[in-house]
Short mmCIF file of C-alpha atoms in Angstrom, two decimals:
data_model
loop_
_atom_site.label_atom_id
_atom_site.label_comp_id
_atom_site.label_asym_id
_atom_site.label_seq_id
_atom_site.Cartn_x
_atom_site.Cartn_y
_atom_site.Cartn_z
CA MET A 254 -20.82 35.29 -73.05
CA LYS A 255 -23.69 32.36 -73.09
CA THR A 256 -24.64 32.91 -69.89
CA ARG A 257 -26.70 36.40 -71.15
CA LEU A 258 -29.48 34.53 -73.26
CA THR A 259 -30.72 33.88 -69.17
CA ILE A 260 -31.45 37.84 -69.24
CA ILE A 261 -34.69 36.63 -71.77
CA SER A 262 -36.43 34.12 -68.85
CA LEU A 263 -35.29 36.44 -65.87
CA ALA A 264 -36.77 39.58 -67.19
CA GLY A 265 -40.21 37.60 -67.88
CA GLY A 266 -39.42 36.09 -63.87
CA ILE A 267 -39.95 39.60 -62.87
CA ALA A 268 -43.08 40.60 -64.41
CA LEU A 269 -44.88 37.42 -63.65
CA GLY A 270 -43.26 38.11 -60.37
CA CYS A 271 -45.00 41.23 -59.48
CA PHE A 272 -46.24 42.05 -56.20
CA ALA A 273 -49.93 42.25 -55.73
CA GLY A 274 -50.89 44.64 -52.59
CA LEU A 275 -48.13 46.49 -50.83
CA ALA A 276 -44.83 44.44 -50.74
CA HIS A 277 -41.28 45.22 -49.87
CA ALA A 278 -42.03 48.77 -48.45
CA ASP A 279 -38.45 49.47 -47.49
CA PRO A 280 -35.12 49.30 -48.66
CA VAL A 281 -33.26 45.71 -48.88
CA ASP A 282 -30.60 44.89 -46.20
CA ASP A 283 -28.32 43.45 -48.65
CA THR A 284 -25.27 44.65 -50.13
CA LEU A 285 -23.76 44.51 -54.03
CA GLU A 286 -21.08 43.87 -55.38
CA ILE A 287 -20.97 43.81 -59.48
CA ASP A 288 -18.37 40.96 -60.13
CA GLY A 289 -17.02 40.64 -56.46
CA GLN A 290 -16.47 44.43 -56.34
CA PRO A 291 -17.77 46.02 -53.41
CA MET A 292 -20.40 49.09 -54.35
CA ILE A 293 -20.82 51.63 -51.32
CA THR A 294 -24.90 51.19 -51.77
CA ARG A 295 -25.35 53.43 -48.27
CA ALA A 296 -23.39 56.15 -47.51
CA PRO A 297 -23.46 59.35 -44.82
CA ALA A 298 -24.93 62.22 -46.30
CA PRO A 299 -22.68 65.49 -46.75
CA GLU A 300 -23.66 68.19 -44.60
CA GLY A 301 -26.82 69.99 -45.86
CA HIS A 302 -28.68 67.16 -46.42
CA PRO A 303 -31.84 66.33 -45.90
CA PHE A 304 -31.23 62.83 -45.19
CA ASP A 305 -28.37 60.98 -42.23
CA GLU A 306 -27.78 58.00 -45.42
CA VAL A 307 -27.59 57.93 -48.75
CA LEU A 308 -29.22 55.03 -50.09
CA SER A 309 -28.80 53.58 -53.79
CA GLY A 310 -31.50 53.22 -56.50
CA TRP A 311 -30.32 49.46 -56.04
CA LEU A 312 -31.49 49.15 -52.86
CA PHE A 313 -35.11 49.55 -53.72
CA ARG A 314 -35.53 47.08 -56.67
CA GLU A 315 -36.96 43.42 -56.52
CA ALA A 316 -34.47 40.69 -55.85
CA GLU A 317 -34.11 39.63 -59.80
CA THR A 318 -33.48 43.10 -60.43
CA ARG A 319 -30.74 43.46 -58.08
CA ALA A 320 -29.34 39.89 -59.21
CA VAL A 321 -28.79 41.29 -62.73
CA GLU A 322 -26.95 44.29 -62.07
CA ALA A 323 -24.84 42.29 -59.92
CA ASP A 324 -23.15 40.08 -62.54
CA SER A 325 -22.35 41.96 -65.52
CA PHE A 326 -22.38 38.74 -67.54
CA GLN A 327 -26.12 39.37 -67.65
CA ASN A 328 -26.32 42.92 -67.58
CA PRO A 329 -27.28 43.29 -70.73
CA GLY A 330 -26.72 47.47 -70.27
CA MET A 331 -22.80 45.62 -70.84
CA LEU A 332 -23.57 45.14 -74.80
CA GLU A 333 -24.07 48.57 -75.21
CA VAL A 334 -20.99 49.64 -73.02
CA GLU A 335 -18.60 46.53 -75.26
CA ARG A 336 -20.86 48.42 -78.57
CA ALA A 337 -19.33 51.72 -77.80
CA ALA A 338 -15.33 50.30 -76.54
CA GLU A 339 -15.75 49.92 -80.68
CA ILE A 340 -16.72 53.29 -81.44
CA TRP A 341 -14.11 54.55 -78.68
CA SER A 342 -11.44 53.55 -81.41
CA THR A 343 -13.28 54.54 -84.74
CA PRO A 344 -12.19 57.68 -86.33
CA GLU A 345 -14.87 60.15 -87.05
CA GLY A 346 -15.03 63.23 -88.30
CA THR A 347 -13.19 65.42 -90.50
CA ALA A 348 -10.03 65.80 -88.04
CA GLY A 349 -9.69 61.67 -88.96
CA LYS A 350 -9.29 60.62 -85.67
CA SER A 351 -11.11 59.01 -82.54
CA CYS A 352 -11.31 58.95 -78.84
CA GLU A 353 -8.52 56.38 -78.86
CA THR A 354 -5.96 59.01 -80.70
CA CYS A 355 -6.45 61.68 -78.63
CA HIS A 356 -7.21 59.44 -74.94
CA GLY A 357 -5.43 56.20 -75.50
CA ASP A 358 -7.12 52.95 -73.30
CA VAL A 359 -10.23 53.89 -72.00
CA SER A 360 -9.53 51.93 -68.96
CA GLU A 361 -6.91 53.92 -67.80
CA SER A 362 -7.36 57.56 -69.39
CA MET A 363 -10.93 57.50 -68.19
CA LYS A 364 -10.62 55.59 -64.63
CA GLY A 365 -12.37 57.72 -62.11
CA VAL A 366 -13.30 60.89 -64.73
CA GLY A 367 -17.48 60.17 -64.54
CA ALA A 368 -17.62 60.17 -60.53
CA HIS A 369 -16.97 63.60 -61.11
CA TYR A 370 -19.34 65.52 -63.57
CA PRO A 371 -21.44 67.81 -63.83
CA LYS A 372 -17.89 70.14 -63.84
CA TRP A 373 -17.51 73.44 -64.48
CA ASP A 374 -16.35 74.33 -68.11
CA LYS A 375 -14.85 77.80 -68.67
CA ASP A 376 -15.56 77.98 -72.38
CA ALA A 377 -19.27 77.44 -71.91
CA ASN A 378 -19.03 78.98 -69.01
CA ARG A 379 -21.34 76.64 -67.03
CA PRO A 380 -21.66 73.37 -66.02
CA ILE A 381 -21.22 70.14 -68.05
CA ASN A 382 -21.74 66.58 -68.02
CA ILE A 383 -20.61 63.63 -69.54
CA GLU A 384 -23.12 63.63 -72.62
CA LEU A 385 -21.72 67.57 -73.04
CA GLN A 386 -18.11 66.50 -72.58
CA ILE A 387 -17.90 63.58 -75.03
CA ASP A 388 -19.89 66.28 -77.86
CA LYS A 389 -17.48 69.03 -76.93
CA CYS A 390 -14.66 66.09 -78.01
CA ARG A 391 -16.55 65.54 -81.19
CA THR A 392 -17.18 68.81 -82.67
CA GLU A 393 -14.02 70.64 -81.44
CA GLN A 394 -10.70 67.84 -81.63
CA MET A 395 -12.98 64.96 -84.31
CA GLY A 396 -14.60 67.90 -86.70
CA ALA A 397 -17.69 65.63 -86.07
CA GLU A 398 -21.51 66.16 -85.01
CA PRO A 399 -22.55 66.33 -81.64
CA TYR A 400 -24.69 63.51 -80.77
CA LYS A 401 -28.56 64.30 -81.21
CA PHE A 402 -30.16 63.67 -77.45
CA ASP A 403 -30.61 60.08 -76.71
CA ALA A 404 -28.68 58.71 -79.75
CA LYS A 405 -28.18 55.16 -79.33
CA ASP A 406 -24.35 55.81 -79.15
CA GLN A 407 -24.82 58.57 -76.62
CA LYS A 408 -26.13 57.11 -74.15
CA ALA A 409 -23.49 53.79 -74.89
CA MET A 410 -20.42 55.91 -75.03
CA THR A 411 -21.90 57.50 -71.71
CA ALA A 412 -22.13 54.45 -70.17
CA LEU A 413 -18.98 53.34 -70.93
CA ILE A 414 -17.22 56.23 -69.58
CA LYS A 415 -19.18 56.14 -66.04
CA ASN A 416 -18.58 52.30 -66.24
CA GLN A 417 -14.86 53.31 -66.11
CA SER A 418 -15.75 55.03 -62.28
CA LEU A 419 -17.66 51.07 -61.28
CA GLY A 420 -17.49 51.32 -57.47
CA GLU A 421 -16.05 54.68 -57.38
CA PRO A 422 -18.09 57.65 -54.91
CA MET A 423 -19.72 59.72 -56.78
CA SER A 424 -18.52 63.69 -55.76
CA VAL A 425 -19.21 66.94 -57.15
CA ASP A 426 -16.96 70.20 -56.95
CA LEU A 427 -18.90 72.81 -55.86
CA SER A 428 -15.85 75.36 -55.72
CA GLN A 429 -15.26 75.34 -59.41
CA GLY A 430 -16.13 78.28 -60.84
CA ASP A 431 -20.24 79.04 -60.19
CA MET A 432 -21.29 75.69 -59.56
CA GLN A 433 -22.57 76.75 -56.15
CA SER A 434 -25.23 79.11 -58.21
CA TRP A 435 -25.87 76.27 -60.19
CA TRP A 436 -26.38 73.75 -57.02
CA ASP A 437 -28.54 76.45 -55.63
CA ARG A 438 -31.14 76.87 -58.70
CA GLY A 439 -30.97 73.16 -58.84
CA LYS A 440 -32.26 73.00 -55.24
CA ASP A 441 -35.01 75.19 -55.73
CA THR A 442 -36.60 73.36 -58.79
CA TYR A 443 -35.93 70.06 -57.00
CA TYR A 444 -38.48 71.75 -54.77
CA THR A 445 -40.75 73.12 -57.03
CA ARG A 446 -43.97 71.43 -57.54
CA THR A 447 -44.99 71.38 -60.80
CA GLY A 448 -48.30 70.40 -63.01
CA GLN A 449 -51.52 69.68 -62.68
CA LEU A 450 -50.57 66.88 -59.66
CA ASN A 451 -48.81 69.86 -57.98
CA LEU A 452 -45.60 67.53 -56.97
CA SER A 453 -42.03 68.24 -56.37
CA CYS A 454 -38.93 65.70 -56.99
CA SER A 455 -39.41 66.39 -52.89
CA ASN A 456 -42.47 65.51 -52.33
CA CYS A 457 -42.08 61.57 -53.93
CA HIS A 458 -38.27 61.35 -53.14
CA GLU A 459 -37.58 62.79 -50.06
CA ASP A 460 -40.91 62.74 -48.26
CA SER A 461 -42.67 59.74 -49.74
CA MET A 462 -38.83 57.55 -50.16
CA GLY A 463 -39.17 53.65 -49.52
CA ASN A 464 -43.08 54.24 -49.95
CA MET A 465 -45.22 52.37 -53.34
CA ILE A 466 -46.75 54.61 -55.97
CA ARG A 467 -48.91 52.29 -57.47
CA ALA A 468 -46.04 49.95 -59.00
CA ASP A 469 -43.34 51.44 -57.85
CA HIS A 470 -41.02 51.83 -54.89
CA LEU A 471 -39.83 55.38 -54.23
CA SER A 472 -36.21 55.46 -54.22
CA GLN A 473 -34.02 58.75 -53.51
CA GLY A 474 -33.93 59.22 -57.03
CA GLN A 475 -30.58 58.53 -56.93
CA VAL A 476 -28.40 59.52 -60.41
CA ASN A 477 -25.37 57.02 -59.25
CA GLY A 478 -26.59 54.07 -61.47
CA PHE A 479 -27.32 56.51 -64.91
CA PRO A 480 -27.52 55.61 -68.32
CA THR A 481 -29.15 53.11 -66.26
CA TYR A 482 -30.08 49.83 -68.54
CA ARG A 483 -33.79 49.24 -68.47
CA LEU A 484 -35.17 45.98 -68.62
CA LYS A 485 -38.86 46.65 -70.40
CA GLN A 486 -37.76 48.81 -72.29
CA SER A 487 -34.83 46.78 -73.69
CA ALA A 488 -32.02 49.94 -73.83
CA LEU A 489 -29.98 52.11 -71.73
CA VAL A 490 -32.18 55.09 -70.26
CA SER A 491 -30.18 58.49 -69.71
CA LEU A 492 -30.31 60.83 -66.72
CA HIS A 493 -32.17 63.78 -68.57
CA ASN A 494 -34.78 61.42 -69.81
CA ARG A 495 -35.61 60.14 -66.35
CA PHE A 496 -35.57 63.53 -65.41
CA ARG A 497 -38.28 64.53 -68.43
CA GLY A 498 -40.31 61.49 -67.33
CA CYS A 499 -40.76 61.96 -63.69
CA ILE A 500 -41.75 66.14 -64.49
CA ARG A 501 -43.89 64.85 -67.07
CA ASP A 502 -45.22 62.29 -64.94
CA THR A 503 -46.36 65.50 -62.74
CA ARG A 504 -48.63 66.86 -66.69
CA ALA A 505 -45.96 69.63 -66.73
CA GLU A 506 -44.13 70.52 -70.02
CA PHE A 507 -40.61 69.80 -69.16
CA PRO A 508 -37.55 71.33 -70.35
CA LYS A 509 -35.41 70.78 -73.03
CA ALA A 510 -32.48 68.07 -72.16
CA PHE A 511 -29.53 69.84 -71.18
CA SER A 512 -31.20 72.98 -70.64
CA ASP A 513 -29.53 75.13 -67.99
CA GLU A 514 -32.82 74.14 -65.60
CA LEU A 515 -31.70 70.41 -65.61
CA MET A 516 -28.20 70.67 -65.80
CA ALA A 517 -28.89 72.67 -61.99
CA LEU A 518 -30.64 69.93 -61.52
CA GLU A 519 -27.96 67.23 -62.62
CA VAL A 520 -25.52 69.38 -60.31
CA TYR A 521 -27.80 69.37 -57.25
CA VAL A 522 -29.25 65.55 -57.52
CA THR A 523 -25.46 64.58 -58.07
CA TRP A 524 -24.36 65.99 -55.03
CA ARG A 525 -27.33 64.69 -52.76
CA GLY A 526 -26.09 61.17 -53.87
CA THR A 527 -22.14 62.16 -52.78
CA GLY A 528 -20.51 58.65 -51.64
CA LEU A 529 -22.51 56.41 -53.42
CA SER A 530 -20.47 54.07 -55.86
CA VAL A 531 -21.42 54.68 -59.48
CA GLU A 532 -23.26 51.84 -60.71
CA THR A 533 -23.36 52.80 -64.36
CA PRO A 534 -25.16 50.82 -66.13
CA ALA A 535 -27.32 49.87 -63.49
CA VAL A 536 -30.68 47.19 -64.04
CA ARG A 537 -34.45 48.49 -63.72
CA GLN A 538 -36.93 47.30 -64.53
CA MET B 21 -43.70 58.56 -72.17
CA LYS B 22 -40.51 55.70 -72.91
CA THR B 23 -39.15 56.32 -68.86
CA GLY B 24 -42.63 57.23 -67.19
CA SER B 25 -43.18 54.74 -64.85
CA ALA B 26 -46.34 55.23 -65.71
CA PHE B 27 -47.85 55.58 -61.90
CA PHE B 28 -50.11 58.26 -63.45
CA LEU B 29 -51.56 57.99 -66.82
CA SER B 30 -50.19 57.22 -70.70
CA GLY B 31 -50.41 60.86 -72.72
CA ALA B 32 -53.64 59.40 -75.31
CA MET B 33 -55.41 58.27 -72.22
CA ALA B 34 -54.05 61.54 -70.15
CA LEU B 35 -56.00 62.84 -72.90
CA ALA B 36 -58.49 60.96 -73.03
CA ALA B 37 -59.53 62.04 -69.22
CA VAL B 38 -59.51 65.51 -70.02
CA THR B 39 -61.98 65.40 -72.64
CA PHE B 40 -64.05 64.25 -69.97
CA ALA B 41 -63.14 66.56 -67.45
CA GLY B 42 -63.35 69.25 -69.69
CA THR B 43 -66.62 69.15 -70.86
CA ALA B 44 -68.19 70.43 -67.66
CA ASN B 45 -71.49 70.58 -67.33
CA ALA B 46 -73.06 73.73 -67.30
CA ALA B 47 -75.18 72.72 -63.37
CA ASP B 48 -72.06 71.87 -62.06
CA THR B 49 -70.48 74.39 -59.60
CA ALA B 50 -67.08 75.00 -61.39
CA PRO B 51 -64.38 74.70 -59.36
CA ASN B 52 -63.18 77.87 -57.77
CA ASP B 53 -66.78 78.35 -56.98
CA VAL B 54 -66.92 75.49 -54.41
CA ALA B 55 -67.51 76.66 -51.04
CA PHE B 56 -65.12 75.30 -48.34
CA ASN B 57 -66.87 75.69 -44.62
CA GLU B 58 -64.87 74.44 -41.84
CA MET B 59 -62.83 72.15 -44.10
CA GLN B 60 -66.52 70.82 -45.50
CA VAL B 61 -67.34 71.21 -48.89
CA SER B 62 -71.47 69.98 -48.10
CA GLU B 63 -73.14 71.13 -51.09
CA SER B 64 -73.18 68.48 -53.81
CA LEU B 65 -70.86 69.58 -57.33
CA THR B 66 -73.28 68.60 -59.30
CA GLY B 67 -76.52 68.96 -57.04
CA MET B 68 -76.77 65.45 -57.45
CA PRO B 69 -76.34 62.40 -55.18
CA GLY B 70 -73.20 60.31 -57.09
CA ASP B 71 -73.58 56.78 -57.77
CA PRO B 72 -71.10 53.95 -55.78
CA ALA B 73 -70.18 51.54 -57.92
CA ALA B 74 -69.18 54.13 -60.95
CA GLY B 75 -67.45 55.95 -58.00
CA ALA B 76 -65.45 52.73 -57.55
CA ASP B 77 -64.60 52.35 -60.67
CA ALA B 78 -63.20 55.78 -61.42
CA PHE B 79 -61.06 55.38 -58.09
CA LYS B 80 -59.47 53.14 -59.33
CA ASN B 81 -59.27 53.49 -62.72
CA ARG B 82 -55.61 55.17 -64.02
CA LYS B 83 -57.67 57.49 -66.77
CA LEU B 84 -59.43 59.02 -63.66
CA GLY B 85 -58.77 59.22 -60.12
CA ASN B 86 -56.06 56.58 -59.94
CA CYS B 87 -56.15 56.24 -56.21
CA LEU B 88 -54.49 53.44 -55.53
CA ALA B 89 -51.43 55.29 -56.64
CA CYS B 90 -50.98 56.19 -53.22
CA HIS B 91 -54.07 54.32 -51.46
CA THR B 92 -54.94 50.97 -50.29
CA THR B 93 -58.33 49.65 -49.50
CA THR B 94 -59.45 45.98 -48.82
CA ALA B 95 -62.41 47.10 -50.92
CA MET B 96 -60.33 46.58 -53.97
CA GLU B 97 -57.82 43.90 -52.85
CA SER B 98 -58.64 42.30 -56.24
CA GLU B 99 -56.78 44.76 -57.49
CA LEU B 100 -52.50 44.80 -58.20
CA PHE B 101 -50.68 47.48 -57.15
CA HIS B 102 -51.83 49.57 -54.37
CA GLY B 103 -49.70 52.53 -53.22
CA ASN B 104 -49.48 53.70 -49.54
CA VAL B 105 -48.08 57.35 -50.15
CA GLY B 106 -51.52 57.86 -48.62
CA PRO B 107 -53.03 56.01 -45.45
CA ASP B 108 -55.23 53.26 -45.68
CA LEU B 109 -58.41 53.73 -46.99
CA ASP B 110 -60.50 51.62 -44.73
CA GLY B 111 -62.68 52.98 -42.10
CA ALA B 112 -63.09 56.57 -44.19
CA GLY B 113 -66.62 56.65 -44.11
CA SER B 114 -66.48 56.46 -40.67
CA ARG B 115 -63.65 59.01 -40.08
CA TRP B 116 -65.23 61.42 -41.87
CA THR B 117 -68.73 62.68 -42.85
CA GLU B 118 -69.41 63.07 -46.80
CA ALA B 119 -68.77 66.89 -46.82
CA GLN B 120 -65.25 66.36 -45.19
CA LEU B 121 -64.95 63.48 -48.19
CA ARG B 122 -65.75 65.57 -50.45
CA ALA B 123 -63.55 68.87 -49.47
CA ILE B 124 -60.58 66.42 -49.28
CA VAL B 125 -61.35 64.68 -53.18
CA VAL B 126 -61.88 68.80 -54.48
CA ASP B 127 -58.85 69.97 -52.69
CA ALA B 128 -56.83 68.00 -49.95
CA LYS B 129 -55.15 71.30 -49.20
CA GLN B 130 -57.57 73.03 -48.04
CA VAL B 131 -57.92 69.83 -45.74
CA PHE B 132 -54.18 68.72 -44.89
CA GLY B 133 -52.36 72.12 -45.41
CA PRO B 134 -50.27 73.25 -47.88
CA ASP B 135 -47.66 70.72 -47.92
CA SER B 136 -49.55 67.55 -48.50
CA ARG B 137 -48.42 65.76 -51.48
CA MET B 138 -52.52 64.49 -52.69
CA PRO B 139 -53.89 66.28 -55.97
CA GLY B 140 -56.77 68.75 -55.96
CA PHE B 141 -59.11 66.70 -57.52
CA TYR B 142 -61.27 69.30 -58.81
CA SER B 143 -59.28 72.79 -58.09
CA LEU B 144 -57.29 75.07 -60.12
CA HIS B 145 -54.40 75.48 -57.44
CA VAL B 146 -51.63 73.54 -59.04
CA GLY B 147 -48.16 73.61 -59.72
CA LYS B 148 -45.84 75.46 -62.35
CA ASN B 149 -45.58 74.77 -65.70
CA VAL B 150 -49.18 73.16 -66.51
CA ALA B 151 -48.52 70.81 -69.59
CA GLU B 152 -50.78 72.62 -72.67
CA LYS B 153 -53.31 70.12 -72.61
CA PHE B 154 -54.24 70.65 -68.89
CA HIS B 155 -54.32 74.14 -68.72
CA GLY B 156 -57.32 75.36 -67.13
CA LYS B 157 -58.58 71.77 -66.73
CA THR B 158 -59.19 69.82 -63.69
CA ILE B 159 -57.82 66.12 -63.21
CA LEU B 160 -62.00 64.64 -62.56
CA SER B 161 -65.11 66.20 -63.81
CA ALA B 162 -67.62 67.24 -60.76
CA GLN B 163 -69.53 63.78 -61.63
CA ASP B 164 -66.35 61.81 -61.02
CA VAL B 165 -65.87 63.83 -57.55
CA GLU B 166 -69.35 62.99 -56.67
CA ASN B 167 -69.30 59.45 -57.67
CA ILE B 168 -65.96 58.50 -55.41
CA VAL B 169 -67.16 60.34 -53.12
CA ALA B 170 -70.49 58.12 -52.72
CA PHE B 171 -68.05 55.39 -53.14
CA LEU B 172 -65.96 56.60 -49.92
CA VAL B 173 -68.94 57.24 -47.88
CA THR B 174 -69.49 52.72 -47.93
CA LEU B 175 -65.72 52.57 -46.48
CA LYS B 176 -67.40 51.75 -42.78
CA ASP B 177 -65.53 50.36 -40.08
CA GLU B 178 -66.54 46.58 -39.12
#
């Protein structure tokens, strides 16, 4: 665990290493292995996709940031994953159960699971993501409170579960329930211009992909690394927080986390990344 | 503002900017009254010439134009972080007339068409769900626009 100390100097280096003017306008030609395990960072796009190839956000980050993600001992997000492994085994709520009581070893029971969310939930009659599945277990099985949006433990537990799918290609099953109409709705949102700046997701992540917007290198806005670890904030960042941040940056009101609108967006944007490996917790500046 | 990528404003800064834009001068042409003629706006929005030095400031200021979010130009070489979502602006003052530059800054979609990614800086044709604090407001004041136009005019080819 001693290697983790190097993160401090690395993060400092990133701040200093900022480029002046234009730099790195294209995604890098590099391959990602996390602890020696190969990740799919480029995949052929599914039919009906605006791009030929879908690209992981990792390809758009600075060399230092990429290196931190490639080594799970340096990735500070892994400390949260380890912390969540303890929560996994700790009983909570009136039923006196922990996640482990029902699911056993997380690395066996949750292997590959996170790569296929959002999923249709018959009870709720809508798609749910990992965060809401965790809440469902907490309220229905454990007699515990649902997590507050973006509670530290919610982000850590989500990262723990997604991390059990590290390397696994993402896919969503649109044949379940009414998933297709949620996909349609998410697509509408993706192409709708919002706010005083009058910009849509597609204006930045499709039309301007690979360009710089001030200091930021615009990626395809893929979800495969979430929750991601942000060096600048020294914390995990959830997907709905990121969605809301992007919408807020257009100077628009942003929808509630886990609202129908953002859940539909999650279904659609996850589909846009079909075939990319889960990289949770990916590292971002 | 936590995860925001901060290429535009932070909340507090945004408020400051709006207070500026909000205090419209009575003599200014209102956003909906700006006359576009063949993709040009010939009249100054304030009735006065702009100040190019103030325009250079507004151009780079993240609270105002933040034009560097999307454009490069050698005149701003000393600034960090130029974006390239839009074209390089070197020579823009030679390629375009002052009236065309004013039209571009006021409402780029009137010049480049509805699919343009460039925001309208003195326009009320905006996207859905505009945040409450920006309702009915333009990104820039008439004075800011005139200043920026005066700056753009100086970006001549060698």
